[in-house]
Short mmCIF file of N, CA and C in Angstrom, two decimals:
data_model
loop_
_atom_site.label_atom_id
_atom_site.label_comp_id
_atom_site.label_asym_id
_atom_site.label_seq_id
_atom_site.Cartn_x
_atom_site.Cartn_y
_atom_site.Cartn_z
N MET A 615 50.68 194.97 23.26
CA MET A 615 50.05 194.66 22.00
C MET A 615 49.07 193.50 22.22
N THR A 616 47.91 193.59 21.60
CA THR A 616 46.91 192.56 21.79
C THR A 616 47.18 191.35 20.90
N LYS A 617 46.57 190.27 21.24
CA LYS A 617 46.75 189.00 20.56
C LYS A 617 46.18 189.03 19.14
N ASN A 618 45.23 189.92 18.87
CA ASN A 618 44.57 189.96 17.57
C ASN A 618 45.35 190.69 16.49
N LYS A 619 46.42 191.38 16.85
CA LYS A 619 47.18 192.15 15.88
C LYS A 619 48.30 191.31 15.29
N PHE A 620 48.57 191.56 14.04
CA PHE A 620 49.70 190.92 13.38
C PHE A 620 50.92 191.81 13.53
N THR A 621 52.04 191.21 13.86
CA THR A 621 53.30 191.94 14.00
C THR A 621 53.96 192.04 12.62
N VAL A 622 55.00 192.85 12.54
CA VAL A 622 55.75 192.96 11.29
C VAL A 622 56.31 191.59 10.87
N PRO A 623 56.91 190.82 11.78
CA PRO A 623 57.35 189.47 11.38
C PRO A 623 56.20 188.58 10.89
N ASP A 624 55.02 188.71 11.51
CA ASP A 624 53.85 187.95 11.04
C ASP A 624 53.53 188.31 9.60
N ILE A 625 53.48 189.59 9.31
CA ILE A 625 53.14 190.07 7.96
C ILE A 625 54.17 189.58 6.95
N CYS A 626 55.43 189.62 7.33
CA CYS A 626 56.49 189.12 6.44
C CYS A 626 56.33 187.63 6.16
N LEU A 627 56.06 186.85 7.21
CA LEU A 627 55.87 185.41 7.02
C LEU A 627 54.63 185.12 6.18
N ILE A 628 53.57 185.86 6.40
CA ILE A 628 52.36 185.70 5.60
C ILE A 628 52.69 185.96 4.12
N GLY A 629 53.46 187.01 3.86
CA GLY A 629 53.86 187.32 2.49
C GLY A 629 54.73 186.24 1.86
N VAL A 630 55.66 185.71 2.63
CA VAL A 630 56.54 184.66 2.12
C VAL A 630 55.72 183.42 1.74
N PHE A 631 54.78 183.04 2.60
CA PHE A 631 53.99 181.84 2.31
C PHE A 631 52.94 182.09 1.23
N THR A 632 52.50 183.33 1.08
CA THR A 632 51.64 183.67 -0.06
C THR A 632 52.43 183.49 -1.35
N ALA A 633 53.65 184.00 -1.37
CA ALA A 633 54.51 183.87 -2.56
C ALA A 633 54.79 182.40 -2.87
N LEU A 634 55.03 181.60 -1.84
CA LEU A 634 55.26 180.18 -2.05
C LEU A 634 54.04 179.52 -2.70
N THR A 635 52.85 179.90 -2.28
CA THR A 635 51.64 179.34 -2.86
C THR A 635 51.51 179.74 -4.33
N VAL A 636 51.85 180.98 -4.65
CA VAL A 636 51.82 181.44 -6.05
C VAL A 636 52.76 180.57 -6.89
N ILE A 637 53.95 180.34 -6.39
CA ILE A 637 54.93 179.53 -7.12
C ILE A 637 54.44 178.09 -7.27
N MET A 638 53.97 177.51 -6.19
CA MET A 638 53.53 176.11 -6.22
C MET A 638 52.29 175.91 -7.10
N ALA A 639 51.48 176.95 -7.25
CA ALA A 639 50.29 176.84 -8.10
C ALA A 639 50.67 176.65 -9.57
N GLN A 640 51.88 177.03 -9.92
CA GLN A 640 52.31 176.90 -11.32
C GLN A 640 52.81 175.50 -11.66
N ILE A 641 52.98 174.67 -10.64
CA ILE A 641 53.35 173.27 -10.88
C ILE A 641 52.04 172.53 -11.10
N THR A 642 51.73 172.27 -12.35
CA THR A 642 50.40 171.82 -12.75
C THR A 642 50.47 170.65 -13.73
N ILE A 643 49.58 169.70 -13.54
CA ILE A 643 49.37 168.64 -14.52
C ILE A 643 47.90 168.71 -14.91
N GLN A 644 47.63 168.93 -16.18
CA GLN A 644 46.24 168.99 -16.65
C GLN A 644 45.66 167.58 -16.64
N MET A 645 44.45 167.48 -16.14
CA MET A 645 43.77 166.19 -16.06
C MET A 645 42.64 166.16 -17.08
N PRO A 646 42.21 164.98 -17.51
CA PRO A 646 41.23 164.87 -18.60
C PRO A 646 39.85 165.47 -18.32
N LEU A 647 39.41 165.53 -17.08
CA LEU A 647 38.06 166.02 -16.80
C LEU A 647 38.02 167.51 -16.45
N GLY A 648 39.14 168.21 -16.62
CA GLY A 648 39.13 169.66 -16.47
C GLY A 648 39.62 170.21 -15.15
N VAL A 649 39.90 169.37 -14.18
CA VAL A 649 40.41 169.82 -12.88
C VAL A 649 41.89 169.47 -12.84
N PRO A 650 42.76 170.48 -12.82
CA PRO A 650 44.19 170.19 -12.85
C PRO A 650 44.73 169.73 -11.49
N LEU A 651 45.80 168.98 -11.54
CA LEU A 651 46.54 168.61 -10.34
C LEU A 651 47.59 169.69 -10.14
N THR A 652 47.55 170.35 -8.99
CA THR A 652 48.53 171.40 -8.71
C THR A 652 49.18 171.13 -7.36
N MET A 653 50.19 171.92 -7.07
CA MET A 653 50.87 171.82 -5.78
C MET A 653 50.35 172.87 -4.79
N GLN A 654 49.24 173.54 -5.12
CA GLN A 654 48.67 174.54 -4.20
C GLN A 654 48.33 173.92 -2.85
N THR A 655 47.72 172.75 -2.87
CA THR A 655 47.30 172.15 -1.60
C THR A 655 48.49 171.76 -0.73
N PHE A 656 49.60 171.37 -1.36
CA PHE A 656 50.81 171.12 -0.59
C PHE A 656 51.25 172.42 0.10
N SER A 657 51.30 173.49 -0.67
CA SER A 657 51.74 174.78 -0.14
C SER A 657 50.83 175.29 0.97
N ILE A 658 49.53 175.12 0.81
CA ILE A 658 48.58 175.58 1.82
C ILE A 658 48.72 174.75 3.09
N SER A 659 48.87 173.45 2.94
CA SER A 659 49.08 172.59 4.11
C SER A 659 50.38 172.96 4.81
N PHE A 660 51.43 173.16 4.05
CA PHE A 660 52.74 173.52 4.60
C PHE A 660 52.66 174.87 5.33
N ALA A 661 52.01 175.85 4.70
CA ALA A 661 51.86 177.17 5.33
C ALA A 661 51.09 177.07 6.64
N ALA A 662 50.03 176.29 6.64
CA ALA A 662 49.21 176.15 7.85
C ALA A 662 49.99 175.48 8.98
N ILE A 663 50.78 174.48 8.63
CA ILE A 663 51.59 173.79 9.64
C ILE A 663 52.65 174.74 10.19
N MET A 664 53.28 175.48 9.32
CA MET A 664 54.35 176.39 9.73
C MET A 664 53.82 177.61 10.48
N LEU A 665 52.72 178.18 10.02
CA LEU A 665 52.23 179.45 10.55
C LEU A 665 51.12 179.33 11.57
N GLY A 666 50.41 178.21 11.60
CA GLY A 666 49.26 178.08 12.48
C GLY A 666 47.99 178.57 11.81
N SER A 667 46.91 178.51 12.52
CA SER A 667 45.59 178.78 11.94
C SER A 667 45.41 180.22 11.47
N ARG A 668 45.73 181.19 12.31
CA ARG A 668 45.49 182.60 11.96
C ARG A 668 46.37 183.07 10.80
N ARG A 669 47.67 182.88 10.95
CA ARG A 669 48.59 183.36 9.93
C ARG A 669 48.48 182.52 8.65
N GLY A 670 48.25 181.22 8.77
CA GLY A 670 48.04 180.38 7.60
C GLY A 670 46.79 180.81 6.83
N PHE A 671 45.71 181.06 7.57
CA PHE A 671 44.47 181.55 6.96
C PHE A 671 44.73 182.85 6.20
N MET A 672 45.43 183.78 6.83
CA MET A 672 45.70 185.08 6.20
C MET A 672 46.58 184.94 4.97
N SER A 673 47.55 184.05 5.02
CA SER A 673 48.42 183.83 3.86
C SER A 673 47.60 183.39 2.65
N VAL A 674 46.68 182.48 2.86
CA VAL A 674 45.84 181.98 1.77
C VAL A 674 44.82 183.03 1.34
N LEU A 675 44.29 183.78 2.28
CA LEU A 675 43.34 184.84 1.93
C LEU A 675 44.00 185.90 1.05
N VAL A 676 45.22 186.28 1.39
CA VAL A 676 45.96 187.24 0.55
C VAL A 676 46.16 186.67 -0.85
N TYR A 677 46.52 185.41 -0.93
CA TYR A 677 46.69 184.73 -2.22
C TYR A 677 45.40 184.83 -3.06
N ILE A 678 44.27 184.53 -2.45
CA ILE A 678 43.00 184.57 -3.18
C ILE A 678 42.66 185.99 -3.60
N LEU A 679 42.86 186.94 -2.71
CA LEU A 679 42.56 188.34 -3.06
C LEU A 679 43.43 188.83 -4.21
N LEU A 680 44.70 188.47 -4.21
CA LEU A 680 45.57 188.85 -5.33
C LEU A 680 45.02 188.30 -6.64
N GLY A 681 44.65 187.02 -6.62
CA GLY A 681 44.09 186.40 -7.81
C GLY A 681 42.75 186.98 -8.22
N ALA A 682 41.89 187.26 -7.24
CA ALA A 682 40.57 187.82 -7.53
C ALA A 682 40.68 189.20 -8.18
N PHE A 683 41.72 189.95 -7.80
CA PHE A 683 41.93 191.27 -8.40
C PHE A 683 42.61 191.19 -9.75
N GLY A 684 42.85 189.98 -10.24
CA GLY A 684 43.35 189.82 -11.60
C GLY A 684 44.82 189.49 -11.74
N LEU A 685 45.55 189.47 -10.65
CA LEU A 685 46.97 189.10 -10.77
C LEU A 685 47.07 187.62 -11.13
N PRO A 686 48.00 187.25 -11.99
CA PRO A 686 48.09 185.86 -12.48
C PRO A 686 48.77 184.93 -11.48
N VAL A 687 48.10 184.68 -10.36
CA VAL A 687 48.68 183.87 -9.29
C VAL A 687 48.14 182.45 -9.23
N PHE A 688 47.03 182.19 -9.91
CA PHE A 688 46.45 180.86 -9.88
C PHE A 688 47.17 179.98 -10.90
N GLN A 689 46.80 178.70 -10.95
CA GLN A 689 47.47 177.75 -11.83
C GLN A 689 47.52 178.26 -13.27
N SER A 690 48.62 177.95 -13.93
CA SER A 690 48.88 178.37 -15.32
C SER A 690 48.84 179.89 -15.49
N PHE A 691 49.24 180.61 -14.45
CA PHE A 691 49.31 182.07 -14.45
C PHE A 691 47.98 182.71 -14.83
N THR A 692 46.91 182.24 -14.22
CA THR A 692 45.59 182.83 -14.43
C THR A 692 45.20 183.65 -13.21
N GLY A 693 44.20 184.48 -13.37
CA GLY A 693 43.69 185.29 -12.28
C GLY A 693 42.35 185.87 -12.66
N GLY A 694 41.70 186.53 -11.73
CA GLY A 694 40.42 187.18 -11.97
C GLY A 694 39.26 186.44 -11.35
N LEU A 695 38.14 187.16 -11.30
CA LEU A 695 36.94 186.58 -10.70
C LEU A 695 36.40 185.40 -11.49
N GLY A 696 36.68 185.37 -12.79
CA GLY A 696 36.25 184.23 -13.61
C GLY A 696 36.87 182.92 -13.15
N VAL A 697 38.09 182.99 -12.64
CA VAL A 697 38.74 181.79 -12.12
C VAL A 697 38.16 181.46 -10.74
N VAL A 698 38.03 182.47 -9.90
CA VAL A 698 37.52 182.26 -8.54
C VAL A 698 36.12 181.67 -8.55
N PHE A 699 35.30 182.10 -9.50
CA PHE A 699 33.92 181.60 -9.56
C PHE A 699 33.70 180.65 -10.74
N GLY A 700 34.79 180.11 -11.28
CA GLY A 700 34.72 179.16 -12.38
C GLY A 700 34.60 177.73 -11.87
N PRO A 701 34.76 176.76 -12.77
CA PRO A 701 34.59 175.36 -12.40
C PRO A 701 35.47 174.88 -11.25
N THR A 702 36.68 175.41 -11.13
CA THR A 702 37.58 174.98 -10.04
C THR A 702 37.63 176.00 -8.90
N GLY A 703 36.78 176.99 -8.95
CA GLY A 703 36.78 178.04 -7.93
C GLY A 703 36.41 177.57 -6.54
N GLY A 704 35.66 176.50 -6.43
CA GLY A 704 35.30 175.97 -5.11
C GLY A 704 36.53 175.52 -4.34
N PHE A 705 37.51 174.99 -5.05
CA PHE A 705 38.76 174.64 -4.39
C PHE A 705 39.42 175.90 -3.84
N ILE A 706 39.51 176.92 -4.68
CA ILE A 706 40.16 178.17 -4.29
C ILE A 706 39.44 178.80 -3.11
N LEU A 707 38.12 178.89 -3.18
CA LEU A 707 37.36 179.53 -2.10
C LEU A 707 37.44 178.76 -0.79
N SER A 708 37.68 177.47 -0.86
CA SER A 708 37.78 176.68 0.38
C SER A 708 39.19 176.68 0.97
N PHE A 709 40.18 177.20 0.25
CA PHE A 709 41.55 177.19 0.75
C PHE A 709 41.73 177.84 2.12
N PRO A 710 41.12 179.00 2.39
CA PRO A 710 41.32 179.58 3.73
C PRO A 710 40.80 178.68 4.86
N VAL A 711 39.66 178.05 4.66
CA VAL A 711 39.12 177.15 5.68
C VAL A 711 40.03 175.94 5.82
N MET A 712 40.53 175.45 4.70
CA MET A 712 41.47 174.33 4.72
C MET A 712 42.70 174.69 5.56
N ALA A 713 43.26 175.87 5.30
CA ALA A 713 44.46 176.31 6.04
C ALA A 713 44.15 176.47 7.53
N TRP A 714 43.00 177.05 7.83
CA TRP A 714 42.62 177.26 9.23
C TRP A 714 42.50 175.93 9.96
N MET A 715 41.85 174.94 9.33
CA MET A 715 41.66 173.64 9.98
C MET A 715 42.99 172.91 10.17
N ILE A 716 43.83 172.95 9.16
CA ILE A 716 45.13 172.29 9.28
C ILE A 716 45.97 173.01 10.33
N GLY A 717 45.91 174.35 10.32
CA GLY A 717 46.65 175.13 11.32
C GLY A 717 46.22 174.80 12.74
N LEU A 718 44.91 174.64 12.94
CA LEU A 718 44.42 174.25 14.27
C LEU A 718 44.98 172.90 14.68
N GLY A 719 44.98 171.95 13.76
CA GLY A 719 45.54 170.64 14.06
C GLY A 719 47.02 170.71 14.40
N ALA A 720 47.74 171.55 13.69
CA ALA A 720 49.18 171.70 13.93
C ALA A 720 49.46 172.37 15.28
N GLU A 721 48.59 173.28 15.69
CA GLU A 721 48.78 173.99 16.96
C GLU A 721 48.61 173.09 18.17
N LYS A 722 47.91 172.00 18.02
CA LYS A 722 47.67 171.10 19.14
C LYS A 722 48.91 170.29 19.52
N GLN A 723 49.95 170.31 18.69
CA GLN A 723 51.24 169.69 18.99
C GLN A 723 51.19 168.17 19.08
N GLY A 724 50.22 167.55 18.50
CA GLY A 724 50.16 166.09 18.52
C GLY A 724 49.99 165.55 17.12
N LYS A 725 50.51 164.35 16.88
CA LYS A 725 50.41 163.75 15.55
C LYS A 725 48.96 163.50 15.15
N LEU A 726 48.17 163.02 16.09
CA LEU A 726 46.77 162.71 15.79
C LEU A 726 45.99 163.97 15.43
N SER A 727 46.21 165.04 16.15
CA SER A 727 45.49 166.29 15.84
C SER A 727 45.95 166.87 14.51
N LEU A 728 47.23 166.73 14.18
CA LEU A 728 47.72 167.20 12.89
C LEU A 728 47.09 166.39 11.76
N VAL A 729 47.05 165.08 11.91
CA VAL A 729 46.42 164.22 10.90
C VAL A 729 44.95 164.58 10.76
N ALA A 730 44.25 164.79 11.88
CA ALA A 730 42.83 165.16 11.84
C ALA A 730 42.66 166.48 11.11
N GLY A 731 43.52 167.45 11.38
CA GLY A 731 43.45 168.74 10.69
C GLY A 731 43.68 168.59 9.20
N LEU A 732 44.67 167.79 8.83
CA LEU A 732 44.94 167.56 7.40
C LEU A 732 43.77 166.88 6.71
N VAL A 733 43.20 165.87 7.35
CA VAL A 733 42.07 165.16 6.76
C VAL A 733 40.85 166.08 6.65
N CYS A 734 40.52 166.77 7.72
CA CYS A 734 39.34 167.66 7.70
C CYS A 734 39.52 168.79 6.69
N GLY A 735 40.71 169.38 6.66
CA GLY A 735 40.97 170.46 5.71
C GLY A 735 40.85 169.98 4.27
N THR A 736 41.39 168.80 4.00
CA THR A 736 41.32 168.24 2.64
C THR A 736 39.88 167.91 2.26
N VAL A 737 39.11 167.36 3.18
CA VAL A 737 37.71 167.03 2.90
C VAL A 737 36.92 168.30 2.59
N VAL A 738 37.13 169.35 3.36
CA VAL A 738 36.46 170.63 3.10
C VAL A 738 36.84 171.14 1.71
N ASN A 739 38.11 171.02 1.36
CA ASN A 739 38.58 171.46 0.04
C ASN A 739 37.90 170.66 -1.07
N TYR A 740 37.81 169.35 -0.90
CA TYR A 740 37.15 168.51 -1.90
C TYR A 740 35.66 168.83 -2.02
N ILE A 741 35.01 169.03 -0.90
CA ILE A 741 33.57 169.35 -0.93
C ILE A 741 33.35 170.68 -1.65
N GLY A 742 34.12 171.69 -1.29
CA GLY A 742 34.00 172.98 -1.97
C GLY A 742 34.25 172.86 -3.45
N GLY A 743 35.28 172.12 -3.83
CA GLY A 743 35.60 171.93 -5.24
C GLY A 743 34.51 171.19 -5.99
N MET A 744 34.00 170.13 -5.38
CA MET A 744 32.92 169.36 -6.02
C MET A 744 31.66 170.18 -6.23
N LEU A 745 31.26 170.90 -5.18
CA LEU A 745 30.02 171.67 -5.27
C LEU A 745 30.09 172.76 -6.34
N MET A 746 31.20 173.48 -6.38
CA MET A 746 31.34 174.54 -7.39
C MET A 746 31.44 173.94 -8.79
N PHE A 747 32.21 172.87 -8.93
CA PHE A 747 32.35 172.21 -10.23
C PHE A 747 30.99 171.76 -10.74
N SER A 748 30.20 171.14 -9.87
CA SER A 748 28.88 170.67 -10.26
C SER A 748 27.96 171.83 -10.62
N ALA A 749 27.99 172.88 -9.82
CA ALA A 749 27.12 174.03 -10.07
C ALA A 749 27.47 174.75 -11.37
N VAL A 750 28.75 174.92 -11.64
CA VAL A 750 29.18 175.69 -12.82
C VAL A 750 29.08 174.87 -14.09
N THR A 751 29.39 173.58 -14.03
CA THR A 751 29.41 172.75 -15.24
C THR A 751 28.07 172.06 -15.51
N GLY A 752 27.20 172.01 -14.50
CA GLY A 752 25.93 171.31 -14.66
C GLY A 752 26.05 169.80 -14.54
N ARG A 753 27.21 169.33 -14.13
CA ARG A 753 27.39 167.89 -13.94
C ARG A 753 26.85 167.46 -12.59
N SER A 754 26.53 166.18 -12.49
CA SER A 754 26.00 165.64 -11.23
C SER A 754 27.11 165.63 -10.17
N LEU A 755 26.71 165.46 -8.91
CA LEU A 755 27.70 165.36 -7.85
C LEU A 755 28.57 164.12 -8.01
N TYR A 756 28.00 163.06 -8.54
CA TYR A 756 28.80 161.86 -8.80
C TYR A 756 29.87 162.15 -9.85
N GLU A 757 29.48 162.83 -10.92
CA GLU A 757 30.46 163.21 -11.96
C GLU A 757 31.50 164.17 -11.39
N ALA A 758 31.05 165.06 -10.52
CA ALA A 758 31.99 165.99 -9.88
C ALA A 758 32.96 165.23 -8.98
N TRP A 759 32.46 164.21 -8.27
CA TRP A 759 33.33 163.39 -7.44
C TRP A 759 34.37 162.67 -8.30
N LEU A 760 33.96 162.18 -9.45
CA LEU A 760 34.89 161.50 -10.36
C LEU A 760 35.94 162.46 -10.92
N ALA A 761 35.55 163.72 -11.14
CA ALA A 761 36.47 164.70 -11.72
C ALA A 761 37.31 165.41 -10.67
N CYS A 762 36.76 165.62 -9.49
CA CYS A 762 37.39 166.50 -8.49
C CYS A 762 38.02 165.79 -7.30
N VAL A 763 37.65 164.54 -7.06
CA VAL A 763 38.13 163.87 -5.85
C VAL A 763 38.88 162.59 -6.17
N LEU A 764 38.22 161.65 -6.79
CA LEU A 764 38.78 160.31 -6.97
C LEU A 764 40.20 160.29 -7.54
N PRO A 765 40.48 161.02 -8.62
CA PRO A 765 41.85 160.93 -9.16
C PRO A 765 42.92 161.58 -8.28
N PHE A 766 42.49 162.39 -7.32
CA PHE A 766 43.43 163.17 -6.52
C PHE A 766 43.71 162.59 -5.13
N ILE A 767 43.01 161.56 -4.75
CA ILE A 767 43.20 160.99 -3.41
C ILE A 767 44.64 160.52 -3.18
N PRO A 768 45.24 159.76 -4.10
CA PRO A 768 46.63 159.32 -3.84
C PRO A 768 47.61 160.49 -3.69
N THR A 769 47.51 161.47 -4.56
CA THR A 769 48.43 162.61 -4.45
C THR A 769 48.13 163.47 -3.24
N ALA A 770 46.87 163.52 -2.81
CA ALA A 770 46.53 164.28 -1.60
C ALA A 770 47.21 163.67 -0.38
N VAL A 771 47.23 162.36 -0.32
CA VAL A 771 47.88 161.68 0.80
C VAL A 771 49.39 161.96 0.77
N ILE A 772 49.98 161.88 -0.39
CA ILE A 772 51.42 162.14 -0.52
C ILE A 772 51.75 163.59 -0.16
N LYS A 773 50.96 164.53 -0.68
CA LYS A 773 51.22 165.95 -0.39
C LYS A 773 51.02 166.27 1.08
N ALA A 774 50.00 165.70 1.70
CA ALA A 774 49.76 165.95 3.13
C ALA A 774 50.89 165.38 3.97
N PHE A 775 51.32 164.17 3.64
CA PHE A 775 52.42 163.55 4.38
C PHE A 775 53.70 164.38 4.22
N ALA A 776 54.00 164.80 2.99
CA ALA A 776 55.21 165.59 2.74
C ALA A 776 55.15 166.94 3.45
N ALA A 777 53.99 167.60 3.41
CA ALA A 777 53.84 168.89 4.09
C ALA A 777 54.00 168.74 5.59
N ALA A 778 53.43 167.68 6.14
CA ALA A 778 53.53 167.44 7.59
C ALA A 778 54.97 167.14 7.98
N LEU A 779 55.61 166.26 7.25
CA LEU A 779 56.98 165.88 7.56
C LEU A 779 57.91 167.09 7.47
N LEU A 780 57.85 167.79 6.37
CA LEU A 780 58.70 168.96 6.18
C LEU A 780 58.33 170.09 7.14
N GLY A 781 57.05 170.35 7.30
CA GLY A 781 56.60 171.45 8.15
C GLY A 781 56.97 171.27 9.61
N VAL A 782 56.71 170.10 10.14
CA VAL A 782 57.01 169.85 11.55
C VAL A 782 58.52 169.90 11.78
N LYS A 783 59.29 169.30 10.90
CA LYS A 783 60.75 169.28 11.05
C LYS A 783 61.33 170.70 10.94
N LEU A 784 60.91 171.44 9.93
CA LEU A 784 61.45 172.77 9.70
C LEU A 784 61.01 173.76 10.77
N LYS A 785 59.75 173.67 11.18
CA LYS A 785 59.24 174.59 12.20
C LYS A 785 60.01 174.44 13.51
N SER A 786 60.37 173.21 13.84
CA SER A 786 61.10 172.99 15.10
C SER A 786 62.51 173.58 15.06
N ARG A 787 63.00 173.87 13.87
CA ARG A 787 64.35 174.40 13.73
C ARG A 787 64.39 175.92 13.52
N LEU A 788 63.25 176.53 13.23
CA LEU A 788 63.22 177.96 12.94
C LEU A 788 62.59 178.73 14.09
N SER A 789 63.41 179.36 14.89
CA SER A 789 62.91 180.04 16.09
C SER A 789 62.00 181.22 15.77
N PHE A 790 62.18 181.89 14.64
CA PHE A 790 61.35 183.06 14.34
C PHE A 790 59.93 182.67 13.95
N ILE A 791 59.68 181.41 13.69
CA ILE A 791 58.32 180.95 13.40
C ILE A 791 57.69 180.37 14.66
N GLN A 792 58.48 180.11 15.67
CA GLN A 792 58.03 179.40 16.85
C GLN A 792 57.08 180.17 17.77
N ARG A 793 56.91 181.46 17.56
CA ARG A 793 56.05 182.20 18.48
C ARG A 793 54.69 181.56 18.55
N LYS A 794 53.98 181.80 19.61
CA LYS A 794 52.67 181.20 19.80
C LYS A 794 51.78 181.50 18.61
N THR A 795 51.21 180.46 17.99
CA THR A 795 50.44 180.64 16.78
C THR A 795 48.93 180.56 17.01
N THR A 796 48.50 180.37 18.21
CA THR A 796 47.05 180.31 18.44
C THR A 796 46.47 181.71 18.46
N GLY A 797 45.22 181.79 18.22
CA GLY A 797 44.61 183.12 18.26
C GLY A 797 43.26 183.05 17.82
#
């Protein structure tokens, strides 16, 4: 079997982490400027750490496709292209790249590379969110930064730390996830 194919266990793990992201997306705090605080980014970081770049990317891609086809998987049980291309859609569209970057950092097996992956993935997520928010709402990039980034920095650090701590610890104990994750 070639390295590019997903095995049945891979597909099952991708499905489990897609479902986890759906569940975590429902843990939401509405914020005053229209961008909610959700646990999606925790779930995406955790999936990427556990699954690596390829499988983490696919888990998030499946999540987005389910939502794009109208299934209520996004925050507050929403779905559809209106959400994907709405004010917060830049966050959603950047999730696969976020997962891929974090997964790459996790595959390197070092704390520094994991931290770099988490930081780079989060920055990409913030940039995507800001750009889409600004484009859809007509607000300036500064206003988008105030709505999409500034209030979320403290929780982003906490979620990244928690995902890394839990992911690294749990992955080391679960042999069925341990297969080589590079690809």
